């Protein structure tokens, strides 16, 4: 077989291997094995996922080209086939320029979408709702700024009881064990929400994987993130404190209920009325008790 025919067979073999590799990687990227990052339900999570896939495929293409050339060279220019090294080649300015300029263009092509995504992540303008999130040991406080609504969210009692030593309760019998709370955070779908994150005692981290965002809550400092859940992604999403914030760190879950705008408005009005009544009731009780107290004769 001639040298040209051998090279032709080698090139065809490399092409077949490259096609098989691309098919395998594409299958792995979209498999349900948990090998790839999830896409999420927010605008930012999808942009981050798209950026991740773009960079991954660039790396795959570079790997196929570089290793393909290496394998081709090892097969076709080995000593057993009579190949001899070129002892006269000392320096090539053109080659050095090429292998310097091409990586520069590749890095620029990668930097542009990365910078664009980072700018969007930090864009806190045009928000529809501001929520202050304060981390405590071991609960979260949510304050809807300008809405007169605030409450604390702690580990649900059934999970808290089951986690106790020698409780006798089977954790498997508890639905969403250690991932459920008494008062979930409620947000509207399709609206841009800004979270202002801080902490009262130690450093915590507010993290809901489906939202694609995680940020530290630091005492004396306010961090910001924004989330906009797709309008058709109504549902319940769970997360946890992602900072090693001390003993019982693993018992500080986050639950977010995403409702339609109409359902959210109804929930907000009910919550406002509930908290208004709770603020008024103690005073009313005190006045009633004072009026009912017997008058002491002098």
mmCIF file of C-alpha atoms in Angstrom:
data_model
loop_
_atom_site.group_PDB
_atom_site.id
_atom_site.type_symbol
_atom_site.label_atom_id
_atom_site.label_comp_id
_atom_site.label_asym_id
_atom_site.label_seq_id
_atom_site.Cartn_x
_atom_site.Cartn_y
_atom_site.Cartn_z
ATOM 1 C CA UNK A 1 0.000 0.000 0.000
ATOM 2 C CA UNK A 2 1.364 3.425 -0.956
ATOM 3 C CA UNK A 3 2.199 6.117 1.590
ATOM 4 C CA UNK A 4 -0.630 8.279 0.197
ATOM 5 C CA UNK A 5 -3.184 5.491 0.695
ATOM 6 C CA UNK A 6 -1.968 4.882 4.242
ATOM 7 C CA UNK A 7 -2.388 8.595 5.034
ATOM 8 C CA UNK A 8 -5.865 8.537 3.513
ATOM 9 C CA UNK A 9 -6.890 5.622 5.724
ATOM 10 C CA UNK A 10 -5.406 7.355 8.774
ATOM 11 C CA UNK A 11 -7.335 10.562 8.068
ATOM 12 C CA UNK A 12 -10.574 8.650 7.599
ATOM 13 C CA UNK A 13 -9.963 6.823 10.858
ATOM 14 C CA UNK A 14 -9.406 10.118 12.687
ATOM 15 C CA UNK A 15 -12.567 11.592 11.163
ATOM 16 C CA UNK A 16 -14.608 8.572 12.263
ATOM 17 C CA UNK A 17 -13.119 8.758 15.755
ATOM 18 C CA UNK A 18 -13.896 12.496 15.967
ATOM 19 C CA UNK A 19 -17.530 11.949 14.903
ATOM 20 C CA UNK A 20 -17.929 9.160 17.468
ATOM 21 C CA UNK A 21 -16.379 11.329 20.187
ATOM 22 C CA UNK A 22 -18.719 14.238 19.416
ATOM 23 C CA UNK A 23 -21.742 11.903 19.483
ATOM 24 C CA UNK A 24 -20.632 10.418 22.796
ATOM 25 C CA UNK A 25 -20.027 13.809 24.389
ATOM 26 C CA UNK A 26 -23.350 15.128 23.103
ATOM 27 C CA UNK A 27 -25.094 12.135 24.637
ATOM 28 C CA UNK A 28 -23.287 12.596 27.939
ATOM 29 C CA UNK A 29 -24.041 16.329 27.983
ATOM 30 C CA UNK A 30 -27.774 15.673 27.762
ATOM 31 C CA UNK A 31 -27.919 12.400 29.699
ATOM 32 C CA UNK A 32 -29.929 12.042 32.870
ATOM 33 C CA UNK A 33 -26.942 10.638 34.742
ATOM 34 C CA UNK A 34 -26.222 13.843 36.588
ATOM 35 C CA UNK A 35 -22.877 14.259 34.826
ATOM 36 C CA UNK A 36 -23.654 17.754 33.583
ATOM 37 C CA UNK A 37 -24.824 20.875 35.404
ATOM 38 C CA UNK A 38 -28.571 21.489 35.370
ATOM 39 C CA UNK A 39 -30.087 24.273 33.308
ATOM 40 C CA UNK A 40 -32.155 25.871 36.074
ATOM 41 C CA UNK A 41 -35.424 27.823 35.917
ATOM 42 C CA UNK A 42 -34.222 31.444 35.845
ATOM 43 C CA UNK A 43 -32.911 33.726 33.134
ATOM 44 C CA UNK A 44 -29.432 33.854 34.654
ATOM 45 C CA UNK A 45 -29.219 30.102 35.242
ATOM 46 C CA UNK A 46 -29.943 29.484 31.558
ATOM 47 C CA UNK A 47 -27.345 32.034 30.466
ATOM 48 C CA UNK A 48 -24.771 30.446 32.776
ATOM 49 C CA UNK A 49 -25.673 26.997 31.438
ATOM 50 C CA UNK A 50 -25.330 28.227 27.854
ATOM 51 C CA UNK A 51 -21.940 29.744 28.666
ATOM 52 C CA UNK A 52 -20.844 26.490 30.294
ATOM 53 C CA UNK A 53 -21.824 24.462 27.211
ATOM 54 C CA UNK A 54 -20.123 26.929 24.846
ATOM 55 C CA UNK A 55 -16.807 26.752 26.711
ATOM 56 C CA UNK A 56 -17.082 22.968 26.998
ATOM 57 C CA UNK A 57 -17.523 22.521 23.246
ATOM 58 C CA UNK A 58 -14.624 24.900 22.530
ATOM 59 C CA UNK A 59 -12.460 22.748 24.804
ATOM 60 C CA UNK A 60 -13.715 19.585 23.076
ATOM 61 C CA UNK A 61 -12.872 20.957 19.622
ATOM 62 C CA UNK A 62 -9.400 22.023 20.764
ATOM 63 C CA UNK A 63 -8.804 18.606 22.336
ATOM 64 C CA UNK A 64 -9.908 16.780 19.174
ATOM 65 C CA UNK A 65 -7.653 18.914 16.958
ATOM 66 C CA UNK A 66 -4.578 18.782 19.200
ATOM 67 C CA UNK A 67 -4.802 15.096 20.114
ATOM 68 C CA UNK A 68 -5.803 14.236 16.542
ATOM 69 C CA UNK A 69 -2.634 15.832 15.189
ATOM 70 C CA UNK A 70 -0.569 14.134 17.877
ATOM 71 C CA UNK A 71 -2.044 10.684 17.171
ATOM 72 C CA UNK A 72 -1.730 11.189 13.415
ATOM 73 C CA UNK A 73 1.925 12.159 13.808
ATOM 74 C CA UNK A 74 2.690 9.236 16.120
ATOM 75 C CA UNK A 75 1.115 6.743 13.710
ATOM 76 C CA UNK A 76 2.476 8.012 10.423
ATOM 77 C CA UNK A 77 5.862 9.383 11.408
ATOM 78 C CA UNK A 78 7.242 6.691 13.656
ATOM 79 C CA UNK A 79 10.682 5.133 13.422
ATOM 80 C CA UNK A 80 9.352 1.694 12.473
ATOM 81 C CA UNK A 81 8.002 3.192 9.240
ATOM 82 C CA UNK A 82 11.362 4.676 8.360
ATOM 83 C CA UNK A 83 10.691 8.236 9.484
ATOM 84 C CA UNK A 84 13.768 10.232 10.449
ATOM 85 C CA UNK A 85 13.879 13.439 12.519
ATOM 86 C CA UNK A 86 14.701 16.720 10.778
ATOM 87 C CA UNK A 87 17.963 17.775 12.421
ATOM 88 C CA UNK A 88 18.160 21.032 10.486
ATOM 89 C CA UNK A 89 14.989 22.684 11.846
ATOM 90 C CA UNK A 90 16.051 25.101 14.572
ATOM 91 C CA UNK A 91 13.608 28.001 14.526
ATOM 92 C CA UNK A 92 10.466 29.102 12.660
ATOM 93 C CA UNK A 93 9.128 32.599 13.237
ATOM 94 C CA UNK A 94 5.964 31.844 11.286
ATOM 95 C CA UNK A 95 5.107 28.825 13.446
ATOM 96 C CA UNK A 96 5.658 30.799 16.640
ATOM 97 C CA UNK A 97 3.438 33.640 15.388
ATOM 98 C CA UNK A 98 0.693 31.191 14.408
ATOM 99 C CA UNK A 99 0.657 29.307 17.715
ATOM 100 C CA UNK A 100 0.617 32.614 19.589
ATOM 101 C CA UNK A 101 -2.024 34.456 17.552
ATOM 102 C CA UNK A 102 -4.539 31.575 17.324
ATOM 103 C CA UNK A 103 -4.805 31.078 21.132
ATOM 104 C CA UNK A 104 -5.209 34.850 21.551
ATOM 105 C CA UNK A 105 -8.211 34.847 19.216
ATOM 106 C CA UNK A 106 -9.637 31.799 20.997
ATOM 107 C CA UNK A 107 -9.326 33.492 24.396
ATOM 108 C CA UNK A 108 -10.909 36.705 23.072
ATOM 109 C CA UNK A 109 -13.782 34.675 21.626
ATOM 110 C CA UNK A 110 -14.296 33.070 25.035
ATOM 111 C CA UNK A 111 -13.900 36.312 26.996
ATOM 112 C CA UNK A 112 -16.643 38.221 25.156
ATOM 113 C CA UNK A 113 -19.631 36.009 26.179
ATOM 114 C CA UNK A 114 -18.127 35.548 29.654
ATOM 115 C CA UNK A 115 -17.872 39.308 30.222
ATOM 116 C CA UNK A 116 -21.374 39.850 28.867
ATOM 117 C CA UNK A 117 -22.829 37.256 31.260
ATOM 118 C CA UNK A 118 -20.934 38.688 34.254
ATOM 119 C CA UNK A 119 -22.265 42.173 33.471
ATOM 120 C CA UNK A 120 -25.833 40.824 33.340
ATOM 121 C CA UNK A 121 -25.351 39.034 36.669
ATOM 122 C CA UNK A 122 -24.389 42.330 38.325
ATOM 123 C CA UNK A 123 -27.182 44.377 36.702
ATOM 124 C CA UNK A 124 -29.515 45.281 39.565
ATOM 125 C CA UNK A 125 -31.637 47.785 37.645
ATOM 126 C CA UNK A 126 -35.348 47.597 36.799
ATOM 127 C CA UNK A 127 -36.297 45.270 39.641
ATOM 128 C CA UNK A 128 -39.938 44.552 40.504
ATOM 129 C CA UNK A 129 -39.442 43.411 44.094
ATOM 130 C CA UNK A 130 -36.760 43.851 46.780
ATOM 131 C CA UNK A 131 -36.373 41.240 49.518
ATOM 132 C CA UNK A 132 -33.926 41.568 52.392
ATOM 133 C CA UNK A 133 -32.534 38.197 53.505
ATOM 134 C CA UNK A 134 -30.850 37.947 56.908
ATOM 135 C CA UNK A 135 -29.097 34.802 58.040
ATOM 136 C CA UNK A 136 -29.220 33.700 61.671
ATOM 137 C CA UNK A 137 -28.173 30.545 63.459
ATOM 138 C CA UNK A 138 -30.212 28.597 62.305
ATOM 139 C CA UNK A 139 -32.902 30.366 60.329
ATOM 140 C CA UNK A 140 -33.522 32.917 57.611
ATOM 141 C CA UNK A 141 -35.452 36.154 57.973
ATOM 142 C CA UNK A 142 -37.212 37.529 54.893
ATOM 143 C CA UNK A 143 -38.352 41.143 54.712
ATOM 144 C CA UNK A 144 -40.331 42.345 51.702
ATOM 145 C CA UNK A 145 -39.138 45.924 51.479
ATOM 146 C CA UNK A 146 -41.960 48.432 51.134
ATOM 147 C CA UNK A 147 -44.623 45.717 51.530
ATOM 148 C CA UNK A 148 -44.903 45.570 55.364
ATOM 149 C CA UNK A 149 -44.258 41.840 55.366
ATOM 150 C CA UNK A 150 -41.471 40.007 57.203
ATOM 151 C CA UNK A 151 -41.122 36.577 58.758
ATOM 152 C CA UNK A 152 -38.567 33.965 59.789
ATOM 153 C CA UNK A 153 -38.105 30.617 58.075
ATOM 154 C CA UNK A 154 -36.772 27.709 60.129
ATOM 155 C CA UNK A 155 -36.439 23.951 59.812
ATOM 156 C CA UNK A 156 -39.840 22.270 59.956
ATOM 157 C CA UNK A 157 -40.736 20.680 63.289
ATOM 158 C CA UNK A 158 -41.076 17.103 62.030
ATOM 159 C CA UNK A 159 -37.563 17.198 60.553
ATOM 160 C CA UNK A 160 -36.222 18.875 63.678
ATOM 161 C CA UNK A 161 -37.766 16.164 65.862
ATOM 162 C CA UNK A 162 -36.488 13.323 63.673
ATOM 163 C CA UNK A 163 -32.929 14.634 63.642
ATOM 164 C CA UNK A 164 -32.627 14.515 67.437
ATOM 165 C CA UNK A 165 -30.421 11.788 68.876
ATOM 166 C CA UNK A 166 -32.428 8.718 69.953
ATOM 167 C CA UNK A 167 -35.657 10.311 68.739
ATOM 168 C CA UNK A 168 -36.960 6.962 67.515
ATOM 169 C CA UNK A 169 -38.331 8.625 64.365
ATOM 170 C CA UNK A 170 -37.305 7.155 61.029
ATOM 171 C CA UNK A 171 -36.014 10.058 58.870
ATOM 172 C CA UNK A 172 -37.231 8.208 55.769
ATOM 173 C CA UNK A 173 -40.780 8.641 57.032
ATOM 174 C CA UNK A 174 -40.417 12.441 56.894
ATOM 175 C CA UNK A 175 -41.194 14.010 53.541
ATOM 176 C CA UNK A 176 -38.386 16.338 52.414
ATOM 177 C CA UNK A 177 -36.375 15.490 55.508
ATOM 178 C CA UNK A 178 -34.108 18.452 56.476
ATOM 179 C CA UNK A 179 -35.218 20.280 53.316
ATOM 180 C CA UNK A 180 -38.531 21.733 54.492
ATOM 181 C CA UNK A 181 -39.374 24.855 56.513
ATOM 182 C CA UNK A 182 -42.283 26.260 58.454
ATOM 183 C CA UNK A 183 -42.534 29.521 56.436
ATOM 184 C CA UNK A 184 -41.296 29.293 52.833
ATOM 185 C CA UNK A 185 -40.253 32.330 50.860
ATOM 186 C CA UNK A 186 -42.896 33.225 48.247
ATOM 187 C CA UNK A 187 -42.004 35.071 45.028
ATOM 188 C CA UNK A 188 -43.819 35.822 41.754
ATOM 189 C CA UNK A 189 -42.823 34.152 38.494
ATOM 190 C CA UNK A 190 -41.771 36.301 35.550
ATOM 191 C CA UNK A 191 -40.654 39.259 37.696
ATOM 192 C CA UNK A 192 -37.137 40.463 38.476
ATOM 193 C CA UNK A 193 -36.452 40.125 42.194
ATOM 194 C CA UNK A 194 -33.424 41.566 43.984
ATOM 195 C CA UNK A 195 -32.207 39.893 47.163
ATOM 196 C CA UNK A 196 -30.235 41.967 49.671
ATOM 197 C CA UNK A 197 -28.204 39.478 51.696
ATOM 198 C CA UNK A 198 -26.711 40.033 55.136
ATOM 199 C CA UNK A 199 -26.249 38.108 58.394
ATOM 200 C CA UNK A 200 -26.671 38.749 62.093
ATOM 201 C CA UNK A 201 -24.036 36.456 63.611
ATOM 202 C CA UNK A 202 -21.695 34.502 61.292
ATOM 203 C CA UNK A 203 -21.220 34.161 57.541
ATOM 204 C CA UNK A 204 -24.014 32.239 55.825
ATOM 205 C CA UNK A 205 -24.670 31.638 52.118
ATOM 206 C CA UNK A 206 -28.075 31.738 50.417
ATOM 207 C CA UNK A 207 -28.186 29.085 47.703
ATOM 208 C CA UNK A 208 -31.005 27.609 45.622
ATOM 209 C CA UNK A 209 -29.454 25.414 42.898
ATOM 210 C CA UNK A 210 -32.399 25.744 40.493
ATOM 211 C CA UNK A 211 -31.900 29.528 40.488
ATOM 212 C CA UNK A 212 -28.242 29.230 39.503
ATOM 213 C CA UNK A 213 -27.148 31.825 42.062
ATOM 214 C CA UNK A 214 -25.320 31.649 45.389
ATOM 215 C CA UNK A 215 -24.081 34.542 47.489
ATOM 216 C CA UNK A 216 -22.593 34.920 50.960
ATOM 217 C CA UNK A 217 -24.549 36.686 53.698
ATOM 218 C CA UNK A 218 -21.918 38.531 55.750
ATOM 219 C CA UNK A 219 -22.507 40.391 59.046
ATOM 220 C CA UNK A 220 -22.213 44.149 58.604
ATOM 221 C CA UNK A 221 -22.221 43.893 54.810
ATOM 222 C CA UNK A 222 -24.935 43.708 52.149
ATOM 223 C CA UNK A 223 -24.539 41.523 49.067
ATOM 224 C CA UNK A 224 -26.901 41.562 46.102
ATOM 225 C CA UNK A 225 -28.209 38.996 43.651
ATOM 226 C CA UNK A 226 -31.213 39.033 41.359
ATOM 227 C CA UNK A 227 -33.499 36.252 40.202
ATOM 228 C CA UNK A 228 -36.197 36.092 37.550
ATOM 229 C CA UNK A 229 -37.969 32.754 37.335
ATOM 230 C CA UNK A 230 -39.527 31.871 33.999
ATOM 231 C CA UNK A 231 -43.253 32.553 33.898
ATOM 232 C CA UNK A 232 -44.049 28.884 33.251
ATOM 233 C CA UNK A 233 -41.824 27.533 36.055
ATOM 234 C CA UNK A 234 -44.280 27.858 38.933
ATOM 235 C CA UNK A 235 -43.445 25.442 41.740
ATOM 236 C CA UNK A 236 -41.386 24.798 44.865
ATOM 237 C CA UNK A 237 -37.595 24.981 44.846
ATOM 238 C CA UNK A 238 -35.276 23.970 47.661
ATOM 239 C CA UNK A 239 -31.791 24.897 48.751
ATOM 240 C CA UNK A 240 -29.571 25.181 51.798
ATOM 241 C CA UNK A 241 -27.062 27.424 53.487
ATOM 242 C CA UNK A 242 -23.888 26.747 51.505
ATOM 243 C CA UNK A 243 -21.450 28.105 54.082
ATOM 244 C CA UNK A 244 -19.910 26.150 56.964
ATOM 245 C CA UNK A 245 -21.514 28.413 59.531
ATOM 246 C CA UNK A 246 -21.011 26.267 62.622
ATOM 247 C CA UNK A 247 -22.776 23.523 64.556
ATOM 248 C CA UNK A 248 -26.126 22.483 63.038
ATOM 249 C CA UNK A 249 -25.114 24.059 59.734
ATOM 250 C CA UNK A 250 -26.864 21.244 57.882
ATOM 251 C CA UNK A 251 -30.245 22.137 59.402
ATOM 252 C CA UNK A 252 -30.718 25.518 57.723
ATOM 253 C CA UNK A 253 -32.756 24.827 54.569
ATOM 254 C CA UNK A 254 -34.246 27.260 52.068
ATOM 255 C CA UNK A 255 -37.642 26.723 50.447
ATOM 256 C CA UNK A 256 -38.967 29.070 47.768
ATOM 257 C CA UNK A 257 -42.512 28.861 46.433
ATOM 258 C CA UNK A 258 -42.813 30.456 43.004
ATOM 259 C CA UNK A 259 -46.393 31.516 42.282
ATOM 260 C CA UNK A 260 -48.099 33.165 39.354
ATOM 261 C CA UNK A 261 -48.378 36.974 39.717
ATOM 262 C CA UNK A 262 -52.098 36.707 40.567
ATOM 263 C CA UNK A 263 -51.550 34.019 43.199
ATOM 264 C CA UNK A 264 -48.607 35.953 44.614
ATOM 265 C CA UNK A 265 -50.696 39.122 44.963
ATOM 266 C CA UNK A 266 -53.392 37.154 46.787
ATOM 267 C CA UNK A 267 -50.765 35.615 49.117
ATOM 268 C CA UNK A 268 -49.191 39.045 49.753
ATOM 269 C CA UNK A 269 -52.531 40.650 50.672
ATOM 270 C CA UNK A 270 -53.340 37.765 53.027
ATOM 271 C CA UNK A 271 -49.900 37.982 54.633
ATOM 272 C CA UNK A 272 -50.183 41.744 55.070
ATOM 273 C CA UNK A 273 -53.590 41.372 56.759
ATOM 274 C CA UNK A 274 -52.269 38.565 58.965
ATOM 275 C CA UNK A 275 -49.272 40.562 60.157
ATOM 276 C CA UNK A 276 -51.336 43.720 60.611
ATOM 277 C CA UNK A 277 -53.734 41.792 62.834
ATOM 278 C CA UNK A 278 -50.818 40.259 64.746
ATOM 279 C CA UNK A 279 -49.399 43.733 65.402
ATOM 280 C CA UNK A 280 -52.736 45.143 66.533
ATOM 281 C CA UNK A 281 -53.968 42.182 68.597
ATOM 282 C CA UNK A 282 -51.479 42.493 71.495
ATOM 283 C CA UNK A 283 -52.410 46.142 72.036
ATOM 284 C CA UNK A 284 -56.109 45.353 71.861
ATOM 285 C CA UNK A 285 -55.649 42.549 74.385
ATOM 286 C CA UNK A 286 -53.769 44.865 76.751
ATOM 287 C CA UNK A 287 -56.458 47.559 76.541
ATOM 288 C CA UNK A 288 -59.224 45.019 77.163
ATOM 289 C CA UNK A 289 -57.416 43.613 80.192
ATOM 290 C CA UNK A 290 -56.848 47.085 81.597
ATOM 291 C CA UNK A 291 -60.512 48.008 81.201
ATOM 292 C CA UNK A 292 -61.638 44.782 82.836
ATOM 293 C CA UNK A 293 -59.389 45.185 85.890
ATOM 294 C CA UNK A 294 -61.336 45.833 89.115
ATOM 295 C CA UNK A 295 -61.096 49.300 90.682
ATOM 296 C CA UNK A 296 -59.573 49.237 94.168
ATOM 297 C CA UNK A 297 -61.468 51.239 96.781
ATOM 298 C CA UNK A 298 -59.363 53.750 98.693
#
